Structure formats: C-alpha cells, structure tokens
CSV table of C-alpha atoms in Angstrom, one decimal:
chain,number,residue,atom,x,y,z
A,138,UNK,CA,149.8,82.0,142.9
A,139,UNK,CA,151.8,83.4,139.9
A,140,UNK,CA,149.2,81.6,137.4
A,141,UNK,CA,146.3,83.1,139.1
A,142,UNK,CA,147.2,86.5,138.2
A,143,UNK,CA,148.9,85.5,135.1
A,144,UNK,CA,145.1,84.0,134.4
A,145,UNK,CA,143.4,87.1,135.9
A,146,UNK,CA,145.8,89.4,133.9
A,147,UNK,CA,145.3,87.9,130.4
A,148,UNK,CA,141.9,87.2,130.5
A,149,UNK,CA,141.0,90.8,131.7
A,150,UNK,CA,143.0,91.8,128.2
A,151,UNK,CA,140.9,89.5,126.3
A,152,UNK,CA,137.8,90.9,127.8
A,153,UNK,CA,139.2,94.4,127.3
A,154,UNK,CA,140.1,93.8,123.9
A,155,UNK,CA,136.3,92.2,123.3
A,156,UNK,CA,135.1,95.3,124.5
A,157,UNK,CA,136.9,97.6,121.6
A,158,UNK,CA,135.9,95.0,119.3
A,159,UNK,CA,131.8,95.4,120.2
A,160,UNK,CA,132.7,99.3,120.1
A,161,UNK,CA,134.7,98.6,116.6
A,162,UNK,CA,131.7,96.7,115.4
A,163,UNK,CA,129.5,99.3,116.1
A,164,UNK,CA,131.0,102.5,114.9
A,165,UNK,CA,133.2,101.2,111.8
A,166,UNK,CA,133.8,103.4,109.1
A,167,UNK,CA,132.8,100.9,106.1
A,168,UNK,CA,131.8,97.5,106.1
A,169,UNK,CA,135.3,95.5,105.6
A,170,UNK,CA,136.2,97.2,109.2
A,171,UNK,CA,132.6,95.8,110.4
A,172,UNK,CA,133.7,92.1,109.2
A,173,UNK,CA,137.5,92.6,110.4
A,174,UNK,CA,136.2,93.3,113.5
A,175,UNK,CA,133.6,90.5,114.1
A,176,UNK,CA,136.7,88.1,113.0
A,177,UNK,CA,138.8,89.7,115.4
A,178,UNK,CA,135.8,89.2,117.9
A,179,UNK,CA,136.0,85.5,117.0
A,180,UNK,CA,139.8,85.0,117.8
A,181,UNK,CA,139.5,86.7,121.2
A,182,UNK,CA,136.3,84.7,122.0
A,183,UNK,CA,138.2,81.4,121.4
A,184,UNK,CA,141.3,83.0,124.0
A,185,UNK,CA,138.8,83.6,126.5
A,186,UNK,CA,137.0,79.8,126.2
A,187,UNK,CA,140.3,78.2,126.2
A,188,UNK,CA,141.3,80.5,129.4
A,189,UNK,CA,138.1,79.3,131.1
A,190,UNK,CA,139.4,75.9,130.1
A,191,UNK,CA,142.4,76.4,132.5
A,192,UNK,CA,140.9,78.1,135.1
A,193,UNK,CA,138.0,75.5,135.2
A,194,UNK,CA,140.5,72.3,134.5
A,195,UNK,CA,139.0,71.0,132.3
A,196,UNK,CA,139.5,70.0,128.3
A,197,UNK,CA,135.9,70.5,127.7
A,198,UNK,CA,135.8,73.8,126.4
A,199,UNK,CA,138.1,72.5,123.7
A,200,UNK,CA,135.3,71.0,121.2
A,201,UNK,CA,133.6,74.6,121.3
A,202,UNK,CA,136.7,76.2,120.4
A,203,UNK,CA,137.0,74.7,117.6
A,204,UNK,CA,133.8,74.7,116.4
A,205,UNK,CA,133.4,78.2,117.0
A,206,UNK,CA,137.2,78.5,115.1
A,207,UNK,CA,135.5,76.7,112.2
A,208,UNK,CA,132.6,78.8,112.0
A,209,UNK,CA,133.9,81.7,112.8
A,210,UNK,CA,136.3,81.4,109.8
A,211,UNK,CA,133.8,80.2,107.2
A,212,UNK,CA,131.6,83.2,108.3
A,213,UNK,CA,133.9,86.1,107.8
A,214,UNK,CA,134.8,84.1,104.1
A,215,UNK,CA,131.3,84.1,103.3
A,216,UNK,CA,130.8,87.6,104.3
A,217,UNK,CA,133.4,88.7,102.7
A,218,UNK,CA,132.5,86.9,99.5
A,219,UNK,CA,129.2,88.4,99.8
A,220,UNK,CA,130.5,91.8,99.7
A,221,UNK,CA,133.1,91.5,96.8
A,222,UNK,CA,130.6,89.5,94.5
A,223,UNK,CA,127.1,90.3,95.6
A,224,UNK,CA,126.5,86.4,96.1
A,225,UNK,CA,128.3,84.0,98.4
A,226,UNK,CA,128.4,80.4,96.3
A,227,UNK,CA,128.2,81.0,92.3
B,78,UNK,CA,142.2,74.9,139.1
B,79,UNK,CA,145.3,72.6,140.8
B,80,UNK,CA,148.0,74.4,142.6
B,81,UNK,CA,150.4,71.6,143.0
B,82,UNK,CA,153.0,72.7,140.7
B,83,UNK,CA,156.0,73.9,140.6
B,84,UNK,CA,157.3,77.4,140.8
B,85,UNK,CA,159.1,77.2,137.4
B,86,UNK,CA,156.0,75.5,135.6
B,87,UNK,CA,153.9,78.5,136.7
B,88,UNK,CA,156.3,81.3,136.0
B,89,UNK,CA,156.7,79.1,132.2
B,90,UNK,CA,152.8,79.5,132.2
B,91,UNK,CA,152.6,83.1,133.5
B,92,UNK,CA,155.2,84.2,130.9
B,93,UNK,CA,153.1,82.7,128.1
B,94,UNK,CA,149.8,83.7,129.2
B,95,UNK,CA,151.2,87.6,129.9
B,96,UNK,CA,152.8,87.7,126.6
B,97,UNK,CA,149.4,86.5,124.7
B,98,UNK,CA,147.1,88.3,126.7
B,99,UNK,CA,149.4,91.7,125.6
B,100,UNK,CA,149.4,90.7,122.5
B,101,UNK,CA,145.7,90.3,122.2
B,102,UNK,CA,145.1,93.7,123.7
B,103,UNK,CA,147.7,95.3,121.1
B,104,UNK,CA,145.8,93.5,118.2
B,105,UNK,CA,142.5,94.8,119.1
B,106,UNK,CA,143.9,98.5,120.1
B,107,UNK,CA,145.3,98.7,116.4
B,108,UNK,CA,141.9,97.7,114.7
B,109,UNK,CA,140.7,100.9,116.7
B,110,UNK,CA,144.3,103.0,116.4
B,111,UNK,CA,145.2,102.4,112.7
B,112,UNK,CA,144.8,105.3,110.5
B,113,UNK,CA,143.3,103.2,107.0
B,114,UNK,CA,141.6,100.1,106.6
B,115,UNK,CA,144.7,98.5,104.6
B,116,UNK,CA,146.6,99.2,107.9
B,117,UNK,CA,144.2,98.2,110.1
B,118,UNK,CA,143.8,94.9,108.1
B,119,UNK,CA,147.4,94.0,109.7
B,120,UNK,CA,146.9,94.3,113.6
B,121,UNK,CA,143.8,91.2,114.3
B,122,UNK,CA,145.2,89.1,111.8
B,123,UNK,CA,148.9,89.3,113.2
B,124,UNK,CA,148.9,90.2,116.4
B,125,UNK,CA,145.5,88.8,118.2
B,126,UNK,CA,146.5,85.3,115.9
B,127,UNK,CA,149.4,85.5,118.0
B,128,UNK,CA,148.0,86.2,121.3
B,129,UNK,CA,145.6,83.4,121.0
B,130,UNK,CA,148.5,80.9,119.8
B,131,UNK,CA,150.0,81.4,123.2
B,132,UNK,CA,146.9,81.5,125.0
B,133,UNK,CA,146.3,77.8,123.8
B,134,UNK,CA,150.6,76.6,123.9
B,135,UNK,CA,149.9,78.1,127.4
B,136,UNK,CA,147.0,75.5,128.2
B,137,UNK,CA,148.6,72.4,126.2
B,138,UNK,CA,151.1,73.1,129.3
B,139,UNK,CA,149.3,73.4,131.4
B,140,UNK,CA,147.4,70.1,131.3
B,141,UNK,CA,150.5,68.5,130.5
B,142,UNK,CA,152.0,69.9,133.8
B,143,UNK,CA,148.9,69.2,135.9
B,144,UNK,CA,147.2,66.1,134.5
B,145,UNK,CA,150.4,64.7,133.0
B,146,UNK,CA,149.6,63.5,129.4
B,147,UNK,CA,150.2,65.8,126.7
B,148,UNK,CA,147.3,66.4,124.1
B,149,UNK,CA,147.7,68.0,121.1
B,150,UNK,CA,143.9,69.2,120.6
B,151,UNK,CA,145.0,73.1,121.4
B,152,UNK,CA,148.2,72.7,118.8
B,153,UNK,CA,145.7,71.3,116.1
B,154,UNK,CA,143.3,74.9,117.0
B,155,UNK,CA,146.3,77.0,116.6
B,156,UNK,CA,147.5,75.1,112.9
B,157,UNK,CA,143.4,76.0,112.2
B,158,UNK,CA,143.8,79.6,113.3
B,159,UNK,CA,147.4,80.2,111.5
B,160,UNK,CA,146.4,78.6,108.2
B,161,UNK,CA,142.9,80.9,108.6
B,162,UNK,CA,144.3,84.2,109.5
B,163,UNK,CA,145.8,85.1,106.2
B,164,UNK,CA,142.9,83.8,104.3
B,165,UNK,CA,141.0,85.6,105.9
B,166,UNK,CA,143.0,88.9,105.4
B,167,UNK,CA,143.4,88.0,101.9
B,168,UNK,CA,139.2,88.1,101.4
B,169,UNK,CA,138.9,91.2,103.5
B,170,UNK,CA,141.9,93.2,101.6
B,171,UNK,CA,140.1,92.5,98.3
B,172,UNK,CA,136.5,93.3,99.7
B,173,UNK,CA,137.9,96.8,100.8
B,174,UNK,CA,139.8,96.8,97.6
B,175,UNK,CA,136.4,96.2,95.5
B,176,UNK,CA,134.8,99.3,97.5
B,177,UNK,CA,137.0,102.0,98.8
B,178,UNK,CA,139.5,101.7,95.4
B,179,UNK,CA,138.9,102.4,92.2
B,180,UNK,CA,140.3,100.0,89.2
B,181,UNK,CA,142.3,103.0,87.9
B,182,UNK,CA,144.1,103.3,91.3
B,183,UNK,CA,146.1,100.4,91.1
B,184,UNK,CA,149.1,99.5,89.3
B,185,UNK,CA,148.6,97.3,86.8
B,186,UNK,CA,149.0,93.7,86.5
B,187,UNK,CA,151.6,91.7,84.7
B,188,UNK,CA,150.2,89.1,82.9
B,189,UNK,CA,147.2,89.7,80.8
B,190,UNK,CA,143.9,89.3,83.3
B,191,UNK,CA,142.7,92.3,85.6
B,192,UNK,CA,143.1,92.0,89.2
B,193,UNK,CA,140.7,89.3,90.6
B,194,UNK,CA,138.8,92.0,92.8
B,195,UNK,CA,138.1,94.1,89.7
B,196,UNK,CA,137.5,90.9,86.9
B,197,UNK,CA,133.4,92.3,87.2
B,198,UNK,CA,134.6,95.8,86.5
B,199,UNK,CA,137.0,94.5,83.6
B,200,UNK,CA,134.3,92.3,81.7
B,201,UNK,CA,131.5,94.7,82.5
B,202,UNK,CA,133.6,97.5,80.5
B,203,UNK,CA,134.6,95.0,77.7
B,204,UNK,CA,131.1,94.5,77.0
B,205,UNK,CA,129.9,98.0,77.3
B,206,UNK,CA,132.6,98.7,74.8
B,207,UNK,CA,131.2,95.6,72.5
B,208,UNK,CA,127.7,97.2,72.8
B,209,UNK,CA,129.1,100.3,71.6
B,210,UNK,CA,130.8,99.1,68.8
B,211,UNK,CA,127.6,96.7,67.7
B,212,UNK,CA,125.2,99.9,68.3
C-alpha cells in the first residue's frame, strides 16, 4: 500500500519534472541551456522506464534503459562537440 | 505489481523512491530557477543523477525483495549515469564557455597553452598576427 503511492508519488515528479524540461527545451535562453535540457530530459526519461519496470514487474524495461542511457549520452557529447568546434569527429 | 511483502521492505522502498523522485523534481526546477547558465549547469547533472540513482537502487530492491535473486543490471545503469554526468557537464561548460565568454574574460592559464575551449581563438590570432607581420 505504502509502495503504491511511494510509486504514484515519484513517478508523478518525474513526469512533472519532464514537463519543465519540454518547457526548458523550448524557451531556453541559448543553445548550451537547449542541450542541458534535452540531457536532463534523458535522465528523467530513464527514472520513468525503470519506474514502469516496478510497477509492471518486470526487468524488461531494463535493456531500453540502457540503451537509451548510451545514446542519450553520446548525443548530448556530440552536440556539444558540434557546437564548440563546428564539426563533431575531426 | 506483487503485494506480498513486508511492511519494512516497502517503507525501505518508499523511502528511496520519495527521496529520488524529490530529488528529480529539484534537479529539473533548478535548470528552470537558476539565474546563469554556469549555475544552471549544476542542478541536472547533480541532482536529477541522483534522483535517478535511487530510482534504480530502489528497483534492484525491489526485485530482490519480490522475486528473490539479486541482479546487478540497474547498479551497472547507475556506474553508466555517474561516470556520464560529469562528462557531460564538462562538454556543456566549455560549449557555453566558447559562446557566451570572451577569451579575455578568463583568467589565464598556468602552463603555456590557451584554454582548450579557446585553442581556435588562440591559433586563429597567432596567425592573423603572422599574416601581419609577412604582409
């Protein structure tokens, strides 16, 4: 009884937080904010899968995390590269 | 979603899962609350890394209290994420330092190169200043 609003609790925070990130994403005053935010959209993302994990009971979800982890890291790196050198492998 | 556990597992659980989802929700207020982008580099990459690493000690636990066997996929996500965060701060802090700040702003370096974020700048003036001196 405890966990199911303990799950209802934390995933309407991840889904609130999601929320200021989509509004962060779209009225960001420069481009580094825009890229901080879509990271940050990442990581909250993964929170929510991994909470649907629990409340569904199962480990599948657990693959997509990480592969949404990986890419969502190697796309905020290339981004980033992108804007500090114009060009994201030299 | 299994029921049959008991009362001290699911407060353990609950505490962990309040904790993270609060600190997600702080991490994302600040990338919206923060007054400068510096600043705001600091709230995702600390806080909401920190919600989610409770978010997934909260499910190793809870497998391990309702299925039993104890799996260290959601530990080996969380290593991923902590080793990530600050890398990925690291790139963003010298993206905004490339745009927003200007290569006289900065204090200077110790050894002899530039800071990395303004080497283009550096070399760029070196050979306008070549050009000069062979014109």
């Amino acid at each position: 009884m405890i966990l199911t609003y303990a799950l209802i609790f934390t995933t309407g925070c991840f889904a609130l937080a999601l929320l200021m990130n989509l509004w962060r994403v779209v009225s960001a005053p420069g481009v580094p904010d825009r890229i901080l935010a879509l990271d940050t959209m990442v990581i909250n993302f993964i929170a929510i899968l991994v909470l649907y994990g629990i409340i569904e009971g199962t480990a599948v979800y657990f693959e997509a995390s990480i592969l949404i982890a990986m890419v969502g890291f190697i796309s905020t790196v290339a981004y980033a590269r992108f804007m500090l050198r114009g060009n994201i492998i030299e | 979603m299994s029921t049959d556990m008991a009362l001290w597992q699911e407060i353990v659980l609950a505490v962990f899962l309040v904790t993270a989802g609060i600190f997600g929700l702080v991490g994302s207020f600040g990338l919206i609350k923060l007054p400068d982008p510096m600043t705001r580099l600091h709230a995702p990459t600390k806080a909401t890394t920190l919600g989610v690493g409770g978010v997934l000690i909260a499910s190793m636990l809870y497998f391990f209290f309702a299925k039993g066997h104890l799996s260290f996929h959601e530990l080996m996500i969380t290593l991923f994420l902590f080793l990530t965060a600050p890398i990925t701060a690291h790139f963003l802090a010298k993206a905004n330092l490339h745009t927003n700040v200007a290569r006289d702003e900065v204090p200077p370096p110790t050894g002899d190169r530039p800071w990395a974020g303004f080497e283009s700048d550096e070399a760029r003036r070196i050979a306008e200043e070549q050009a000069s001196k062979g014109a």
